[in-house]
PDB file of C-alpha atoms and ligand atoms in Angstrom:
ATOM      1  CA  MET A   1     -14.343  -0.322 -35.424  1.00  0.00           C
ATOM      2  CA  SER A   2     -15.088  -1.513 -31.931  1.00  0.00           C
ATOM      3  CA  ASP A   3     -18.540  -1.106 -30.383  1.00  0.00           C
ATOM      4  CA  GLN A   4     -17.044  -0.554 -26.933  1.00  0.00           C
ATOM      5  CA  LEU A   5     -18.058   2.851 -25.632  1.00  0.00           C
ATOM      6  CA  PHE A   6     -14.824   3.373 -23.786  1.00  0.00           C
ATOM      7  CA  VAL A   7     -12.690   3.145 -26.884  1.00  0.00           C
ATOM      8  CA  LYS A   8     -11.819   6.223 -28.897  1.00  0.00           C
ATOM      9  CA  ASN A   9     -11.770   5.971 -32.630  1.00  0.00           C
ATOM     10  CA  LEU A  10      -8.314   7.516 -32.917  1.00  0.00           C
ATOM     11  CA  SER A  11      -5.294   6.381 -34.807  1.00  0.00           C
ATOM     12  CA  ASN A  12      -2.541   5.451 -32.382  1.00  0.00           C
ATOM     13  CA  LYS A  13      -0.243   7.783 -34.260  1.00  0.00           C
ATOM     14  CA  GLN A  14      -1.733  10.373 -31.935  1.00  0.00           C
ATOM     15  CA  PRO A  15      -0.279  10.200 -28.417  1.00  0.00           C
ATOM     16  CA  THR A  16      -2.897   8.997 -25.962  1.00  0.00           C
ATOM     17  CA  LYS A  17      -3.431   7.325 -22.617  1.00  0.00           C
ATOM     18  CA  ASP A  18      -6.846   6.173 -23.756  1.00  0.00           C
ATOM     19  CA  ILE A  19      -7.404   3.003 -25.686  1.00  0.00           C
ATOM     20  CA  THR A  20      -8.080   3.529 -29.348  1.00  0.00           C
ATOM     21  CA  SER A  21      -9.674   1.342 -31.983  1.00  0.00           C
ATOM     22  CA  ASP A  22      -6.199   0.978 -33.545  1.00  0.00           C
ATOM     23  CA  ASP A  23      -4.845  -0.272 -30.211  1.00  0.00           C
ATOM     24  CA  ILE A  24      -7.471  -2.977 -30.157  1.00  0.00           C
ATOM     25  CA  LYS A  25      -6.559  -4.046 -33.664  1.00  0.00           C
ATOM     26  CA  TYR A  26      -2.769  -3.882 -33.493  1.00  0.00           C
ATOM     27  CA  LYS A  27      -1.475  -3.557 -29.924  1.00  0.00           C
ATOM     28  CA  ILE A  28      -3.793  -5.464 -27.604  1.00  0.00           C
ATOM     29  CA  PRO A  29      -5.834  -7.770 -29.874  1.00  0.00           C
ATOM     30  CA  LYS A  30      -5.524 -10.868 -27.715  1.00  0.00           C
ATOM     31  CA  VAL A  31      -6.409  -9.359 -24.354  1.00  0.00           C
ATOM     32  CA  THR A  32      -9.422  -7.544 -25.847  1.00  0.00           C
ATOM     33  CA  SER A  33     -10.724 -10.463 -27.923  1.00  0.00           C
ATOM     34  CA  LYS A  34     -14.397 -10.904 -27.274  1.00  0.00           C
ATOM     35  CA  ASN A  35     -15.105 -14.483 -26.261  1.00  0.00           C
ATOM     36  CA  LYS A  36     -15.569 -15.059 -22.525  1.00  0.00           C
ATOM     37  CA  LYS A  37     -12.607 -16.537 -20.727  1.00  0.00           C
ATOM     38  CA  SER A  38     -12.537 -18.302 -17.450  1.00  0.00           C
ATOM     39  CA  VAL A  39      -9.342 -19.430 -15.784  1.00  0.00           C
ATOM     40  CA  LYS A  40      -9.411 -22.939 -14.404  1.00  0.00           C
ATOM     41  CA  VAL A  41      -6.703 -23.509 -11.827  1.00  0.00           C
ATOM     42  CA  ASN A  42      -7.911 -26.962 -10.746  1.00  0.00           C
ATOM     43  CA  GLU A  43     -11.196 -28.813 -10.180  1.00  0.00           C
ATOM     44  CA  LYS A  44     -12.085 -26.625  -7.186  1.00  0.00           C
ATOM     45  CA  VAL A  45     -10.857 -23.225  -8.304  1.00  0.00           C
ATOM     46  CA  ILE A  46     -12.226 -21.538 -11.386  1.00  0.00           C
ATOM     47  CA  PHE A  47     -12.182 -17.779 -11.960  1.00  0.00           C
ATOM     48  CA  SER A  48     -15.293 -17.117 -14.034  1.00  0.00           C
ATOM     49  CA  GLU A  49     -18.423 -15.020 -14.323  1.00  0.00           C
ATOM     50  CA  ASN A  50     -20.208 -17.296 -11.837  1.00  0.00           C
ATOM     51  CA  ASN A  51     -17.497 -17.823  -9.248  1.00  0.00           C
ATOM     52  CA  ILE A  52     -15.750 -15.404  -6.969  1.00  0.00           C
ATOM     53  CA  PRO A  53     -12.674 -17.132  -5.580  1.00  0.00           C
ATOM     54  CA  ILE A  54     -11.301 -15.404  -2.497  1.00  0.00           C
ATOM     55  CA  ILE A  55      -7.555 -15.477  -2.054  1.00  0.00           C
ATOM     56  CA  ALA A  56      -6.783 -15.014   1.627  1.00  0.00           C
ATOM     57  CA  GLY A  57      -3.613 -15.096   3.635  1.00  0.00           C
ATOM     58  CA  PRO A  58      -0.981 -13.072   5.399  1.00  0.00           C
ATOM     59  CA  ASN A  59       1.262 -10.549   3.754  1.00  0.00           C
ATOM     60  CA  GLY A  60       4.361 -12.689   4.071  1.00  0.00           C
ATOM     61  CA  VAL A  61       5.012 -16.321   4.965  1.00  0.00           C
ATOM     62  CA  GLU A  62       6.565 -15.249   8.237  1.00  0.00           C
ATOM     63  CA  ASN A  63       6.816 -18.642   9.881  1.00  0.00           C
ATOM     64  CA  ARG A  64       5.414 -22.146   9.692  1.00  0.00           C
ATOM     65  CA  LYS A  65       2.972 -21.716  12.575  1.00  0.00           C
ATOM     66  CA  LEU A  66       1.400 -18.625  11.022  1.00  0.00           C
ATOM     67  CA  ILE A  67       0.819 -20.196   7.644  1.00  0.00           C
ATOM     68  CA  PHE A  68      -0.749 -23.318   9.201  1.00  0.00           C
ATOM     69  CA  GLN A  69      -3.021 -21.199  11.437  1.00  0.00           C
ATOM     70  CA  VAL A  70      -4.219 -19.136   8.493  1.00  0.00           C
ATOM     71  CA  ALA A  71      -4.696 -22.189   6.262  1.00  0.00           C
ATOM     72  CA  LYS A  72      -6.868 -23.854   8.897  1.00  0.00           C
ATOM     73  CA  LYS A  73      -9.054 -20.747   9.180  1.00  0.00           C
ATOM     74  CA  ILE A  74      -9.431 -20.375   5.428  1.00  0.00           C
ATOM     75  CA  LYS A  75     -10.399 -24.003   5.046  1.00  0.00           C
ATOM     76  CA  SER A  76     -13.014 -23.695   7.808  1.00  0.00           C
ATOM     77  CA  LEU A  77     -14.614 -20.807   5.899  1.00  0.00           C
ATOM     78  CA  GLY A  78     -14.891 -22.906   2.732  1.00  0.00           C
ATOM     79  CA  LEU A  79     -12.182 -21.003   0.853  1.00  0.00           C
ATOM     80  CA  ASN A  80      -9.605 -22.733  -1.315  1.00  0.00           C
ATOM     81  CA  ILE A  81      -6.789 -20.309  -2.085  1.00  0.00           C
ATOM     82  CA  LEU A  82      -4.028 -19.319   0.293  1.00  0.00           C
ATOM     83  CA  ARG A  83      -1.689 -16.480  -0.517  1.00  0.00           C
ATOM     84  CA  GLY A  84       1.779 -16.951   0.853  1.00  0.00           C
ATOM     85  CA  HIS A  85       4.499 -14.617  -0.299  1.00  0.00           C
ATOM     86  CA  ALA A  86       7.945 -15.863   0.691  1.00  0.00           C
ATOM     87  CA  TYR A  87       9.550 -13.073  -1.357  1.00  0.00           C
ATOM     88  CA  LYS A  88       8.445  -9.536  -0.631  1.00  0.00           C
ATOM     89  CA  PRO A  89       9.019  -6.302  -2.503  1.00  0.00           C
ATOM     90  CA  LEU A  90       9.130  -3.689   0.267  1.00  0.00           C
ATOM     91  CA  THR A  91       8.942   0.049  -0.344  1.00  0.00           C
ATOM     92  CA  PHE A  92      11.807   0.742   2.057  1.00  0.00           C
ATOM     93  CA  PRO A  93      15.034  -1.241   2.336  1.00  0.00           C
ATOM     94  CA  TYR A  94      15.038  -1.616   6.125  1.00  0.00           C
ATOM     95  CA  ARG A  95      13.481  -4.858   7.244  1.00  0.00           C
ATOM     96  CA  SER A  96      12.293  -5.587  10.747  1.00  0.00           C
ATOM     97  CA  LYS A  97      14.818  -7.377  12.940  1.00  0.00           C
ATOM     98  CA  GLN A  98      12.366 -10.219  13.521  1.00  0.00           C
ATOM     99  CA  TYR A  99      11.579 -10.808   9.879  1.00  0.00           C
ATOM    100  CA  SER A 100      13.147 -11.055   6.499  1.00  0.00           C
ATOM    101  CA  ASP A 101      11.871 -12.914   3.430  1.00  0.00           C
ATOM    102  CA  THR A 102      11.686 -16.593   4.268  1.00  0.00           C
ATOM    103  CA  LYS A 103      12.352 -17.519   0.626  1.00  0.00           C
ATOM    104  CA  ASN A 104      13.142 -21.272   0.177  1.00  0.00           C
ATOM    105  CA  GLU A 105      12.156 -22.131   3.702  1.00  0.00           C
ATOM    106  CA  GLY A 106       8.896 -20.216   3.296  1.00  0.00           C
ATOM    107  CA  MET A 107       8.177 -22.104   0.075  1.00  0.00           C
ATOM    108  CA  ASN A 108       8.791 -25.388   1.905  1.00  0.00           C
ATOM    109  CA  TRP A 109       6.156 -24.409   4.504  1.00  0.00           C
ATOM    110  CA  CYS A 110       3.772 -23.490   1.667  1.00  0.00           C
ATOM    111  CA  ASP A 111       4.394 -26.923   0.192  1.00  0.00           C
ATOM    112  CA  GLU A 112       3.567 -28.625   3.473  1.00  0.00           C
ATOM    113  CA  VAL A 113       0.436 -26.577   4.092  1.00  0.00           C
ATOM    114  CA  LYS A 114      -0.749 -27.074   0.522  1.00  0.00           C
ATOM    115  CA  LYS A 115      -0.596 -30.854   0.881  1.00  0.00           C
ATOM    116  CA  TYR A 116      -1.981 -30.937   4.416  1.00  0.00           C
ATOM    117  CA  PHE A 117      -5.061 -28.806   3.674  1.00  0.00           C
ATOM    118  CA  ASN A 118      -5.359 -29.423  -0.067  1.00  0.00           C
ATOM    119  CA  LEU A 119      -5.182 -25.700  -0.807  1.00  0.00           C
ATOM    120  CA  THR A 120      -4.259 -23.737  -3.915  1.00  0.00           C
ATOM    121  CA  ILE A 121      -1.213 -21.520  -3.361  1.00  0.00           C
ATOM    122  CA  VAL A 122      -0.541 -18.038  -4.752  1.00  0.00           C
ATOM    123  CA  THR A 123       2.979 -16.667  -4.466  1.00  0.00           C
ATOM    124  CA  GLU A 124       4.486 -13.494  -5.807  1.00  0.00           C
ATOM    125  CA  VAL A 125       7.455 -13.779  -8.153  1.00  0.00           C
ATOM    126  CA  THR A 126       9.629 -10.757  -7.460  1.00  0.00           C
ATOM    127  CA  GLU A 127      12.640 -11.818  -9.527  1.00  0.00           C
ATOM    128  CA  LEU A 128      13.507 -14.278 -12.267  1.00  0.00           C
ATOM    129  CA  LYS A 129      16.027 -16.043 -10.061  1.00  0.00           C
ATOM    130  CA  TYR A 130      13.263 -17.203  -7.700  1.00  0.00           C
ATOM    131  CA  LEU A 131      10.896 -18.451 -10.396  1.00  0.00           C
ATOM    132  CA  ASP A 132      12.030 -22.093 -10.461  1.00  0.00           C
ATOM    133  CA  ARG A 133      11.535 -22.598  -6.743  1.00  0.00           C
ATOM    134  CA  ILE A 134       8.212 -20.781  -6.673  1.00  0.00           C
ATOM    135  CA  ASN A 135       6.989 -22.736  -9.680  1.00  0.00           C
ATOM    136  CA  GLN A 136       7.583 -26.037  -7.858  1.00  0.00           C
ATOM    137  CA  THR A 137       4.970 -25.139  -5.234  1.00  0.00           C
ATOM    138  CA  ALA A 138       2.704 -22.301  -6.346  1.00  0.00           C
ATOM    139  CA  ASP A 139      -0.423 -23.052  -8.362  1.00  0.00           C
ATOM    140  CA  ILE A 140      -0.829 -19.403  -9.341  1.00  0.00           C
ATOM    141  CA  LEU A 141       2.015 -16.929  -9.896  1.00  0.00           C
ATOM    142  CA  GLN A 142       1.487 -13.317  -8.896  1.00  0.00           C
ATOM    143  CA  VAL A 143       3.323 -10.486 -10.610  1.00  0.00           C
ATOM    144  CA  GLY A 144       3.038  -7.477  -8.344  1.00  0.00           C
ATOM    145  CA  THR A 145       2.389  -3.858  -9.066  1.00  0.00           C
ATOM    146  CA  ARG A 146       6.074  -2.948  -9.050  1.00  0.00           C
ATOM    147  CA  ASN A 147       6.850  -5.537 -11.702  1.00  0.00           C
ATOM    148  CA  MET A 148       3.836  -4.912 -13.922  1.00  0.00           C
ATOM    149  CA  GLN A 149       6.023  -3.831 -16.812  1.00  0.00           C
ATOM    150  CA  ASN A 150       8.941  -6.191 -16.164  1.00  0.00           C
ATOM    151  CA  PHE A 151       8.359  -7.845 -19.514  1.00  0.00           C
ATOM    152  CA  GLU A 152      11.072 -10.491 -19.242  1.00  0.00           C
ATOM    153  CA  LEU A 153       9.655 -11.604 -15.904  1.00  0.00           C
ATOM    154  CA  LEU A 154       6.167 -11.703 -17.426  1.00  0.00           C
ATOM    155  CA  ARG A 155       7.373 -13.782 -20.364  1.00  0.00           C
ATOM    156  CA  GLU A 156       9.176 -16.301 -18.177  1.00  0.00           C
ATOM    157  CA  CYS A 157       6.199 -16.585 -15.832  1.00  0.00           C
ATOM    158  CA  ALA A 158       3.947 -17.114 -18.848  1.00  0.00           C
ATOM    159  CA  ASN A 159       6.203 -19.912 -20.072  1.00  0.00           C
ATOM    160  CA  THR A 160       5.600 -21.939 -16.898  1.00  0.00           C
ATOM    161  CA  LYS A 161       1.991 -22.312 -18.186  1.00  0.00           C
ATOM    162  CA  LYS A 162       0.745 -21.550 -14.675  1.00  0.00           C
ATOM    163  CA  PRO A 163      -2.138 -19.102 -14.160  1.00  0.00           C
ATOM    164  CA  ILE A 164      -0.837 -15.574 -13.618  1.00  0.00           C
ATOM    165  CA  ILE A 165      -2.278 -12.769 -11.507  1.00  0.00           C
ATOM    166  CA  LEU A 166      -1.078  -9.518 -13.027  1.00  0.00           C
ATOM    167  CA  LYS A 167      -1.536  -6.536 -10.738  1.00  0.00           C
ATOM    168  CA  ARG A 168      -2.074  -3.077 -12.135  1.00  0.00           C
ATOM    169  CA  HIS A 169       0.639  -0.625 -11.126  1.00  0.00           C
ATOM    170  CA  PHE A 170      -0.765   2.163  -8.930  1.00  0.00           C
ATOM    171  CA  GLY A 171       0.184   4.756 -11.525  1.00  0.00           C
ATOM    172  CA  SER A 172      -0.565   2.942 -14.741  1.00  0.00           C
ATOM    173  CA  SER A 173      -3.290   3.503 -17.299  1.00  0.00           C
ATOM    174  CA  LEU A 174      -5.543   0.659 -18.347  1.00  0.00           C
ATOM    175  CA  ARG A 175      -3.810   0.838 -21.725  1.00  0.00           C
ATOM    176  CA  ASP A 176      -0.466   0.033 -20.097  1.00  0.00           C
ATOM    177  CA  LEU A 177      -1.988  -2.740 -17.980  1.00  0.00           C
ATOM    178  CA  LEU A 178      -3.516  -4.372 -21.043  1.00  0.00           C
ATOM    179  CA  GLY A 179      -0.215  -3.954 -22.899  1.00  0.00           C
ATOM    180  CA  ALA A 180       1.555  -5.857 -20.115  1.00  0.00           C
ATOM    181  CA  ALA A 181      -1.166  -8.513 -20.197  1.00  0.00           C
ATOM    182  CA  GLU A 182      -0.677  -8.929 -23.943  1.00  0.00           C
ATOM    183  CA  HIS A 183       2.962  -9.902 -23.228  1.00  0.00           C
ATOM    184  CA  VAL A 184       1.662 -12.920 -21.273  1.00  0.00           C
ATOM    185  CA  LEU A 185      -0.802 -13.880 -23.986  1.00  0.00           C
ATOM    186  CA  VAL A 186       1.671 -13.747 -26.892  1.00  0.00           C
ATOM    187  CA  GLU A 187       3.616 -16.457 -25.058  1.00  0.00           C
ATOM    188  CA  GLY A 188       0.550 -18.666 -25.472  1.00  0.00           C
ATOM    189  CA  ASN A 189      -0.493 -18.554 -21.805  1.00  0.00           C
ATOM    190  CA  TYR A 190      -4.180 -17.663 -21.612  1.00  0.00           C
ATOM    191  CA  LYS A 191      -4.507 -18.306 -17.889  1.00  0.00           C
ATOM    192  CA  LEU A 192      -4.475 -14.611 -17.154  1.00  0.00           C
ATOM    193  CA  ILE A 193      -6.138 -12.908 -14.197  1.00  0.00           C
ATOM    194  CA  LEU A 194      -5.978  -9.108 -13.927  1.00  0.00           C
ATOM    195  CA  CYS A 195      -5.983  -7.418 -10.536  1.00  0.00           C
ATOM    196  CA  GLU A 196      -7.015  -3.911  -9.514  1.00  0.00           C
ATOM    197  CA  ARG A 197      -5.157  -3.012  -6.308  1.00  0.00           C
ATOM    198  CA  GLY A 198      -5.545   0.735  -5.977  1.00  0.00           C
ATOM    199  CA  ILE A 199      -4.084   3.813  -7.530  1.00  0.00           C
ATOM    200  CA  SER A 200      -2.122   6.724  -6.201  1.00  0.00           C
ATOM    201  CA  ALA A 201      -4.285   9.846  -5.947  1.00  0.00           C
ATOM    202  CA  PRO A 202      -4.747  12.828  -3.645  1.00  0.00           C
ATOM    203  CA  HIS A 203      -6.642  11.570  -0.648  1.00  0.00           C
ATOM    204  CA  THR A 204      -9.839  12.859   0.797  1.00  0.00           C
ATOM    205  CA  HIS A 205     -10.331  10.545   3.769  1.00  0.00           C
ATOM    206  CA  ARG A 206      -7.146   9.801   5.591  1.00  0.00           C
ATOM    207  CA  THR A 207      -3.596  10.370   4.634  1.00  0.00           C
ATOM    208  CA  THR A 208      -2.629   6.920   5.904  1.00  0.00           C
ATOM    209  CA  SER A 209      -4.625   5.326   3.107  1.00  0.00           C
ATOM    210  CA  ARG A 210      -1.832   5.051   0.594  1.00  0.00           C
ATOM    211  CA  PHE A 211      -3.948   4.159  -2.422  1.00  0.00           C
ATOM    212  CA  ILE A 212      -7.550   4.366  -3.572  1.00  0.00           C
ATOM    213  CA  LEU A 213      -9.352   1.336  -4.938  1.00  0.00           C
ATOM    214  CA  ASP A 214     -10.295   2.224  -8.498  1.00  0.00           C
ATOM    215  CA  ILE A 215     -13.731   0.610  -8.586  1.00  0.00           C
ATOM    216  CA  GLN A 216     -14.433   2.348 -11.875  1.00  0.00           C
ATOM    217  CA  ALA A 217     -11.417   0.630 -13.446  1.00  0.00           C
ATOM    218  CA  ILE A 218     -13.068  -2.736 -12.780  1.00  0.00           C
ATOM    219  CA  ALA A 219     -16.174  -1.619 -14.678  1.00  0.00           C
ATOM    220  CA  ALA A 220     -14.027  -0.195 -17.486  1.00  0.00           C
ATOM    221  CA  LEU A 221     -11.866  -3.308 -17.714  1.00  0.00           C
ATOM    222  CA  LYS A 222     -14.950  -5.468 -17.955  1.00  0.00           C
ATOM    223  CA  GLU A 223     -15.876  -3.598 -21.123  1.00  0.00           C
ATOM    224  CA  LEU A 224     -12.433  -4.028 -22.594  1.00  0.00           C
ATOM    225  CA  THR A 225     -11.439  -7.568 -21.713  1.00  0.00           C
ATOM    226  CA  LYS A 226     -13.160 -10.867 -21.025  1.00  0.00           C
ATOM    227  CA  PHE A 227     -10.374 -12.183 -18.797  1.00  0.00           C
ATOM    228  CA  PRO A 228     -11.191 -12.403 -15.074  1.00  0.00           C
ATOM    229  CA  ILE A 229     -10.622  -9.233 -13.051  1.00  0.00           C
ATOM    230  CA  ILE A 230     -10.034  -9.504  -9.341  1.00  0.00           C
ATOM    231  CA  SER A 231      -9.854  -6.818  -6.688  1.00  0.00           C
ATOM    232  CA  ASP A 232      -7.426  -6.377  -3.794  1.00  0.00           C
ATOM    233  CA  PRO A 233      -9.044  -4.035  -1.252  1.00  0.00           C
ATOM    234  CA  SER A 234      -6.306  -4.773   1.312  1.00  0.00           C
ATOM    235  CA  HIS A 235      -3.422  -3.354  -0.675  1.00  0.00           C
ATOM    236  CA  ALA A 236      -5.612  -0.604  -2.119  1.00  0.00           C
ATOM    237  CA  SER A 237      -6.752   0.899   1.153  1.00  0.00           C
ATOM    238  CA  PHE A 238      -3.879  -0.177   3.383  1.00  0.00           C
ATOM    239  CA  TRP A 239      -6.444   0.121   6.153  1.00  0.00           C
ATOM    240  CA  SER A 240      -8.349  -2.873   7.500  1.00  0.00           C
ATOM    241  CA  ASN A 241     -11.448  -0.832   8.514  1.00  0.00           C
ATOM    242  CA  TYR A 242     -12.123  -0.089   4.845  1.00  0.00           C
ATOM    243  CA  VAL A 243     -11.575  -3.603   3.530  1.00  0.00           C
ATOM    244  CA  PRO A 244     -15.086  -5.015   4.144  1.00  0.00           C
ATOM    245  CA  SER A 245     -16.941  -2.196   2.328  1.00  0.00           C
ATOM    246  CA  LEU A 246     -14.464  -2.217  -0.535  1.00  0.00           C
ATOM    247  CA  ALA A 247     -14.797  -5.985  -0.881  1.00  0.00           C
ATOM    248  CA  TYR A 248     -18.596  -5.657  -1.128  1.00  0.00           C
ATOM    249  CA  ALA A 249     -18.279  -2.795  -3.617  1.00  0.00           C
ATOM    250  CA  SER A 250     -15.944  -4.948  -5.718  1.00  0.00           C
ATOM    251  CA  ILE A 251     -18.475  -7.769  -5.782  1.00  0.00           C
ATOM    252  CA  ALA A 252     -21.214  -5.308  -6.725  1.00  0.00           C
ATOM    253  CA  VAL A 253     -19.192  -3.907  -9.615  1.00  0.00           C
ATOM    254  CA  GLY A 254     -18.608  -7.408 -10.953  1.00  0.00           C
ATOM    255  CA  CYS A 255     -15.173  -8.552  -9.855  1.00  0.00           C
ATOM    256  CA  ASN A 256     -14.286 -12.172 -10.558  1.00  0.00           C
ATOM    257  CA  GLY A 257     -12.308 -12.691  -7.381  1.00  0.00           C
ATOM    258  CA  LEU A 258     -10.820 -10.977  -4.337  1.00  0.00           C
ATOM    259  CA  ILE A 259      -7.564 -10.839  -2.431  1.00  0.00           C
ATOM    260  CA  ILE A 260      -8.061 -10.304   1.295  1.00  0.00           C
ATOM    261  CA  GLU A 261      -5.134 -10.146   3.630  1.00  0.00           C
ATOM    262  CA  THR A 262      -5.589 -11.836   6.975  1.00  0.00           C
ATOM    263  CA  HIS A 263      -3.456 -12.459  10.047  1.00  0.00           C
ATOM    264  CA  PRO A 264      -4.348 -13.996  13.430  1.00  0.00           C
ATOM    265  CA  ASN A 265      -2.889 -10.950  15.157  1.00  0.00           C
ATOM    266  CA  PRO A 266      -2.706  -8.080  12.628  1.00  0.00           C
ATOM    267  CA  SER A 267      -0.763  -5.669  14.812  1.00  0.00           C
ATOM    268  CA  LYS A 268       1.984  -8.308  14.957  1.00  0.00           C
ATOM    269  CA  SER A 269       2.153  -8.699  11.159  1.00  0.00           C
ATOM    270  CA  ALA A 270       5.770  -8.177  10.134  1.00  0.00           C
ATOM    271  CA  VAL A 271       4.705  -6.198   7.054  1.00  0.00           C
ATOM    272  CA  ASP A 272       1.869  -3.648   6.719  1.00  0.00           C
ATOM    273  CA  PRO A 273       0.206  -4.368  10.101  1.00  0.00           C
ATOM    274  CA  LEU A 274      -2.645  -1.899   9.448  1.00  0.00           C
ATOM    275  CA  GLN A 275      -4.160  -3.807   6.553  1.00  0.00           C
ATOM    276  CA  PRO A 276      -4.874  -7.464   7.445  1.00  0.00           C
ATOM    277  CA  LEU A 277      -8.225  -8.541   8.877  1.00  0.00           C
ATOM    278  CA  ASN A 278      -8.181 -10.664  12.002  1.00  0.00           C
ATOM    279  CA  PHE A 279      -9.960 -14.031  11.830  1.00  0.00           C
ATOM    280  CA  ASN A 280     -13.184 -12.682  13.271  1.00  0.00           C
ATOM    281  CA  GLN A 281     -13.318  -9.853  10.765  1.00  0.00           C
ATOM    282  CA  LEU A 282     -12.458 -12.262   7.946  1.00  0.00           C
ATOM    283  CA  SER A 283     -15.308 -14.622   8.903  1.00  0.00           C
ATOM    284  CA  LYS A 284     -17.766 -11.717   8.873  1.00  0.00           C
ATOM    285  CA  VAL A 285     -16.612 -10.490   5.456  1.00  0.00           C
ATOM    286  CA  ILE A 286     -16.790 -13.969   3.965  1.00  0.00           C
ATOM    287  CA  ASN A 287     -20.268 -14.613   5.337  1.00  0.00           C
ATOM    288  CA  LYS A 288     -21.629 -11.317   4.071  1.00  0.00           C
ATOM    289  CA  SER A 289     -19.845 -11.733   0.738  1.00  0.00           C
ATOM    290  CA  LYS A 290     -21.519 -15.119   0.310  1.00  0.00           C
ATOM    291  CA  LYS A 291     -24.933 -13.468   0.704  1.00  0.00           C
ATOM    292  CA  LEU A 292     -24.054 -10.639  -1.632  1.00  0.00           C
ATOM    293  CA  ALA A 293     -22.633 -13.007  -4.252  1.00  0.00           C
ATOM    294  CA  LYS A 294     -25.852 -15.006  -4.127  1.00  0.00           C
ATOM    295  CA  PHE A 295     -27.808 -11.847  -4.895  1.00  0.00           C
ATOM    296  CA  PHE A 296     -25.794 -11.586  -8.122  1.00  0.00           C
ATOM    297  CA  ASN A 297     -26.203 -15.328  -8.848  1.00  0.00           C
ATOM    298  CA  LYS A 298     -22.555 -15.950  -8.094  1.00  0.00           C
ATOM    299  CA  LYS A 299     -20.701 -18.111  -5.652  1.00  0.00           C
ATOM    300  CA  ILE A 300     -17.848 -17.372  -3.281  1.00  0.00           C
ATOM    301  CA  ILE A 301     -15.346 -20.222  -3.433  1.00  0.00           C
TER     302      ILE A 301
HETATM  303  C1  PEP B   1       1.143  -8.263  -2.249  1.00  0.00           C
HETATM  304  O1  PEP B   1       0.172  -8.792  -2.794  1.00  0.00           O
HETATM  305  O2  PEP B   1       1.616  -8.643  -1.176  1.00  0.00           O
HETATM  306  C2  PEP B   1       1.750  -7.065  -2.892  1.00  0.00           C
HETATM  307  C3  PEP B   1       2.988  -6.704  -2.613  1.00  0.00           C
HETATM  308  O3  PEP B   1       0.911  -6.427  -3.707  1.00  0.00           O
HETATM  309  P1  PEP B   1       1.129  -5.143  -4.639  1.00  0.00           P
HETATM  310  O4  PEP B   1       2.058  -5.601  -5.721  1.00  0.00           O
HETATM  311  O5  PEP B   1      -0.249  -4.845  -5.123  1.00  0.00           O
HETATM  312  O6  PEP B   1       1.693  -4.048  -3.780  1.00  0.00           O
HETATM  313 MN1   MN B   2       1.543  -7.000   0.618  1.00  0.00          MN
END
């Protein structure tokens, strides 16, 4: 019987969305095992209780100039991880005339920028057929919300032995998220990082905010799992004005990392132009986050 308050002492023969003590024993034993886990990506980047790595970058690797501009900014702020998605899952099939996924070429730019600035690269794997190319360059593989339960993709990503960011689907229970995570762990890859990126719910503030950051899920996940949990206020709110407060709230609730979208000229971002912070806004968030992290005896890296 688990001592975790969140867990119900039910047999999983009863249908439930909640996590039961039987689940912990039989369905998600690895992801809920109790020893603390940190995920070491390299000497500079460790997701742990004491570090809050910030993953910053544009939505897509639109062009070489953009990715170099962003990398330079990130480096100047003392950050180490650049997100660069050369493959994008888009909600609607129509892509802007100026932009489509840069795929191989985008990965080549990521390769260049990684070596030039000595940065850690995160790239989303949208399909199995892209995994080999992404794996040559990316230091961390991201599996996005729409692929959270694409178990074959998860297994193959796990088999690369690279750290994996697994994003919670905007409609999934924590039970389903942890079930997906267990698929990574049974492959023997323990470099797992879970990400809360907002849920779909009726909105009270503005209808343009597509999702709501589930701050409470971060607290709940911290009871259930000892793997790092990061927060993505950019994709959660879809609205750059909200990103700073949600980033601070995530730090306060105990997140082990953040994803913050940034673009030198957000309104020109080819995808989701309402959500990236410009460089000035990013600098302010990082500086304030550093102070807040210090209050909690943690370090932004
Ligand atoms: C992203 O990180 O660019 C992304 C598509 O995220 P999500 O899967 O959370 O929508
Ligand atoms: Mn995105």
